PDB file of C-alpha atoms in Angstrom:
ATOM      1  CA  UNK A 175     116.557  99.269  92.802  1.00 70.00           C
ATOM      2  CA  UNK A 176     114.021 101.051  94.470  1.00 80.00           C
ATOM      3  CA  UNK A 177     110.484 101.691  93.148  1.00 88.00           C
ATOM      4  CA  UNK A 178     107.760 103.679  94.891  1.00 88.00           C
ATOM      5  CA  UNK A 179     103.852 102.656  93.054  1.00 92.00           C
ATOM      6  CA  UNK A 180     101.411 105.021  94.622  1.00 95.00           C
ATOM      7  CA  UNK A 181      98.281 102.162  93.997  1.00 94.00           C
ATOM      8  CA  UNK A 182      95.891 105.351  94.950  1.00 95.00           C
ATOM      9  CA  UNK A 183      97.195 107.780  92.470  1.00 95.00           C
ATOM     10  CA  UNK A 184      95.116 108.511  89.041  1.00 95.00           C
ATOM     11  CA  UNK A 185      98.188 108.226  87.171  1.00 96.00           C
ATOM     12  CA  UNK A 186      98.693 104.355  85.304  1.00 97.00           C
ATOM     13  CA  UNK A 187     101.267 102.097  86.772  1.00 97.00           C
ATOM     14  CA  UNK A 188     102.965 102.293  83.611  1.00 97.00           C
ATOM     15  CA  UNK A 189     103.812 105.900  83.716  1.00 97.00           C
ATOM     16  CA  UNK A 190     104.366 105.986  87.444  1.00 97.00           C
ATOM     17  CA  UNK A 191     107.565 103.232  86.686  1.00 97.00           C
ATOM     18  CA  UNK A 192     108.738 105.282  83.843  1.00 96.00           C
ATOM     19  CA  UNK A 193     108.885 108.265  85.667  1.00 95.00           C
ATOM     20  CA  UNK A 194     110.807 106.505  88.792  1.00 95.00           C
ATOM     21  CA  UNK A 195     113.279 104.943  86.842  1.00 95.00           C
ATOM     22  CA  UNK A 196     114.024 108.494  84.937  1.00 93.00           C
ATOM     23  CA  UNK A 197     114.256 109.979  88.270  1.00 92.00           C
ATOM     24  CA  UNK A 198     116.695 106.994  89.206  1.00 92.00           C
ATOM     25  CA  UNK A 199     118.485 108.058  86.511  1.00 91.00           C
ATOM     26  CA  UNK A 200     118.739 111.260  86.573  1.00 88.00           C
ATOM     27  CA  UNK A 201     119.794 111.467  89.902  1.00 88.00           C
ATOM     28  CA  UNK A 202     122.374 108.737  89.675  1.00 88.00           C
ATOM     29  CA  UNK A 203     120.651 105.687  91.648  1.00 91.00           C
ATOM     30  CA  UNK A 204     120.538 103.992  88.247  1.00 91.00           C
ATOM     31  CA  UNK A 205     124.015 104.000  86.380  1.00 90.00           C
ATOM     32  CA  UNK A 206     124.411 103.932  82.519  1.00 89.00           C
ATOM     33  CA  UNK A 207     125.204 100.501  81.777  1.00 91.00           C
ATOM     34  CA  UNK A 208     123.207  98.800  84.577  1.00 93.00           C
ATOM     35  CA  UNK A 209     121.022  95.916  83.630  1.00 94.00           C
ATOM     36  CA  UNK A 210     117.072  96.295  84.908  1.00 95.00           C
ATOM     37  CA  UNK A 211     115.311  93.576  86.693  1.00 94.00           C
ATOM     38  CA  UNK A 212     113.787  91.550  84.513  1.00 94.00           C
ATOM     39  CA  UNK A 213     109.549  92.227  83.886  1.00 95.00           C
ATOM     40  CA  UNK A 214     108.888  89.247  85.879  1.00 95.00           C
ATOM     41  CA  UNK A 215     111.250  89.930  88.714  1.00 95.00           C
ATOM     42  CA  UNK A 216     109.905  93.604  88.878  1.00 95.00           C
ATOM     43  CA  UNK A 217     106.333  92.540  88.733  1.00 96.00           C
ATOM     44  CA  UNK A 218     106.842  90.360  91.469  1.00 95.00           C
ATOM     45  CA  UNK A 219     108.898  92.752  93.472  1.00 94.00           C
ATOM     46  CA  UNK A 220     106.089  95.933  93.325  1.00 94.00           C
ATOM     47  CA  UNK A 221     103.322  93.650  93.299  1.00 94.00           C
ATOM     48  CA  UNK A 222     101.753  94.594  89.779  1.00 95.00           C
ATOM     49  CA  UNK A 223     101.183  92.743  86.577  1.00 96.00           C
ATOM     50  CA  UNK A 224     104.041  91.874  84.168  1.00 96.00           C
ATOM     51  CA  UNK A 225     102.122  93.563  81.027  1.00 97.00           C
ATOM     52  CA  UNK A 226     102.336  97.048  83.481  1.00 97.00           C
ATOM     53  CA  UNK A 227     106.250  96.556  83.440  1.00 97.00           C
ATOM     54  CA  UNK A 228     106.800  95.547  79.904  1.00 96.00           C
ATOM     55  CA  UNK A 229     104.681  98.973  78.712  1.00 98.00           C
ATOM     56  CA  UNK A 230     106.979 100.841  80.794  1.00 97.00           C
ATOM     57  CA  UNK A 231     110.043  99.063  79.428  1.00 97.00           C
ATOM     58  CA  UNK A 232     108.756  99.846  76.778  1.00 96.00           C
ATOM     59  CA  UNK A 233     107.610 103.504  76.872  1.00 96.00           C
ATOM     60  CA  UNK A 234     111.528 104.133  77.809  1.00 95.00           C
ATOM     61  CA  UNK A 235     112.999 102.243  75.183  1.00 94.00           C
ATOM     62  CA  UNK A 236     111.043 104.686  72.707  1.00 91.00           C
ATOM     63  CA  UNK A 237     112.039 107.600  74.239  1.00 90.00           C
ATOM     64  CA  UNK A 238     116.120 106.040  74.843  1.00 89.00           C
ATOM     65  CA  UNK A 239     116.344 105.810  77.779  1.00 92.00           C
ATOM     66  CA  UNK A 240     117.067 101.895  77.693  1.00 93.00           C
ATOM     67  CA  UNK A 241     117.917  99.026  75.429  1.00 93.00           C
ATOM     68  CA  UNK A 242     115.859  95.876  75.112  1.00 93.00           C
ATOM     69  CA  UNK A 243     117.554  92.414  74.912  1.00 88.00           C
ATOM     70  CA  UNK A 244     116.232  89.326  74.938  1.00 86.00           C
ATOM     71  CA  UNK A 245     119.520  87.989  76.185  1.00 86.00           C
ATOM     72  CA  UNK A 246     120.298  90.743  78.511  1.00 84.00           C
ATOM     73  CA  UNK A 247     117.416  91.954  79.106  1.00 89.00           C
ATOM     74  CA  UNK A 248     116.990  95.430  79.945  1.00 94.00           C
ATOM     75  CA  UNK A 249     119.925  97.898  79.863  1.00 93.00           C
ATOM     76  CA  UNK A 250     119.737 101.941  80.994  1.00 93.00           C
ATOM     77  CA  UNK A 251     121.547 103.245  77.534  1.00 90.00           C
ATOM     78  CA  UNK A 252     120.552 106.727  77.451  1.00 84.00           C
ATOM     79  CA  UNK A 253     120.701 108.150  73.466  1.00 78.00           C
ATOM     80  CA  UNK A 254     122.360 111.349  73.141  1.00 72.00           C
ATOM     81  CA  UNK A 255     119.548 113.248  71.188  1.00 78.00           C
ATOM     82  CA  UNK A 256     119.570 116.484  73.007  1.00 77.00           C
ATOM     83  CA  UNK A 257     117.070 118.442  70.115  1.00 80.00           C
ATOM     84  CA  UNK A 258     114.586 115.535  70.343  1.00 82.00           C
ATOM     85  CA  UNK A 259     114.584 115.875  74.330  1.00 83.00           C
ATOM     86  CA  UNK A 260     114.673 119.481  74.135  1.00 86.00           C
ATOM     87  CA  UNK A 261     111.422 119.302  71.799  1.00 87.00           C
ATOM     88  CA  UNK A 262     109.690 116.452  74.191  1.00 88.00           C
ATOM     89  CA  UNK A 263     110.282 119.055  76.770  1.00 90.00           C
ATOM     90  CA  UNK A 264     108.732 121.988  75.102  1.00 93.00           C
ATOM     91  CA  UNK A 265     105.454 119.748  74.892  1.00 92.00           C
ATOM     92  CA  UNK A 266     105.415 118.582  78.045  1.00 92.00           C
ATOM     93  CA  UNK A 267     105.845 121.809  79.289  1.00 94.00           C
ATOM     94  CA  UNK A 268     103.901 123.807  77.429  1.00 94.00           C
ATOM     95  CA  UNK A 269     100.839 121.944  78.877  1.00 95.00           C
ATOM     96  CA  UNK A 270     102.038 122.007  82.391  1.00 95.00           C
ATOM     97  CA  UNK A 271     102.786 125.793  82.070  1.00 96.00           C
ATOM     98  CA  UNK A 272      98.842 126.464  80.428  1.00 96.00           C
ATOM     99  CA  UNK A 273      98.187 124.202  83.830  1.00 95.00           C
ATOM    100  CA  UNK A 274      99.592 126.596  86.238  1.00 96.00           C
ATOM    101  CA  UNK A 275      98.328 129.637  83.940  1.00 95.00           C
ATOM    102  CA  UNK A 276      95.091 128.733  84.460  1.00 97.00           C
ATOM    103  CA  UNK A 277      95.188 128.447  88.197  1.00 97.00           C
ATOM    104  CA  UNK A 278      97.050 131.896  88.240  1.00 97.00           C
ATOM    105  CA  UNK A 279     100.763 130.747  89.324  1.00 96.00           C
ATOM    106  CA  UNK A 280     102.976 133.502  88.303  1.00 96.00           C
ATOM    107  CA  UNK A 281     106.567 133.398  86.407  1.00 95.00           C
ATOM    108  CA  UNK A 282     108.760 133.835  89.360  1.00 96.00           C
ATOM    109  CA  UNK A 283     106.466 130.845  91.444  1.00 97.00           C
ATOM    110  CA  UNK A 284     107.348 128.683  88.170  1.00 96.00           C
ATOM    111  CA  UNK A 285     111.017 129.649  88.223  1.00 96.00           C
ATOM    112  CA  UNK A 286     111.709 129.031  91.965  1.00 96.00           C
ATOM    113  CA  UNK A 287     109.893 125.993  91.410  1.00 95.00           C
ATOM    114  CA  UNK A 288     111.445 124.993  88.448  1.00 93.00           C
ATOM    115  CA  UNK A 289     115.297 125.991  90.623  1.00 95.00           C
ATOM    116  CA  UNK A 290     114.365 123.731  93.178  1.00 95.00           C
ATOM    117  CA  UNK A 291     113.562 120.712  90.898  1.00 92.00           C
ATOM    118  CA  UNK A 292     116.881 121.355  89.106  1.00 91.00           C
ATOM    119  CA  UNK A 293     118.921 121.477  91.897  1.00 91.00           C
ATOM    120  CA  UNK A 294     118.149 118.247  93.049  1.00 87.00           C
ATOM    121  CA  UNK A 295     119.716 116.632  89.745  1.00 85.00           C
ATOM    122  CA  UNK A 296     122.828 118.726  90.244  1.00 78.00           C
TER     123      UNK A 296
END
């Protein structure tokens, strides 16, 4: 598994991992069923503290995007709550959209944008 940390960027460790192993997901690099490194292992292998890795296993086993085993560590199970995702997605977006309001992008900008995002998951 490949993980990119950007050590410069604003944005916690913790967040940047979540966000690269959702990616990894959603564009296939990271199968259903297929077991994480362990939080030493992947501390070891980016070069960033244990604690960092754990929060992030964490973070996605809240929002179900993995299990957490002791004995198997952990596992991407994605949970099939499409509503709850749907409504995660309406808050996350709603404050990127203000963002982009505020510096004047228009509709169509956020649409092509949003088309070209999309198509790179399908």
């Amino acid at each position: 598994m490949f993980i990119e940390i950007d050590f410069n960027s604003e944005e916690a460790l913790y967040i940047q991992l979540r966000n690269q192993i959702i990616i990894g997901i959603a564009t296939s690099k990271i199968q259903e069923g297929e077991t994480l490194p362990s939080v030493r292992q992947l501390a070891d292998n980016i070069g960033i503290n244990m604690h960092t890795v754990n929060k992030a296993y964490s973070v996605l086993k809240q929002e179900g995007f993995i299990t957490l085993d002791r004995r198997n560590g952990a596992m991407i199970a994605l949970s099939c709550d499409k509503i709850k995702a749907l409504e995660e997605m309406k808050k996350d977006l709603n404050v990127l959209l203000a963002k982009g309001c505020c510096k004047n992008i228009t509709r169509s900008e956020v649409h092509e944008l949003i088309d070209e995002i999309f198509n790179e998951y399908f």
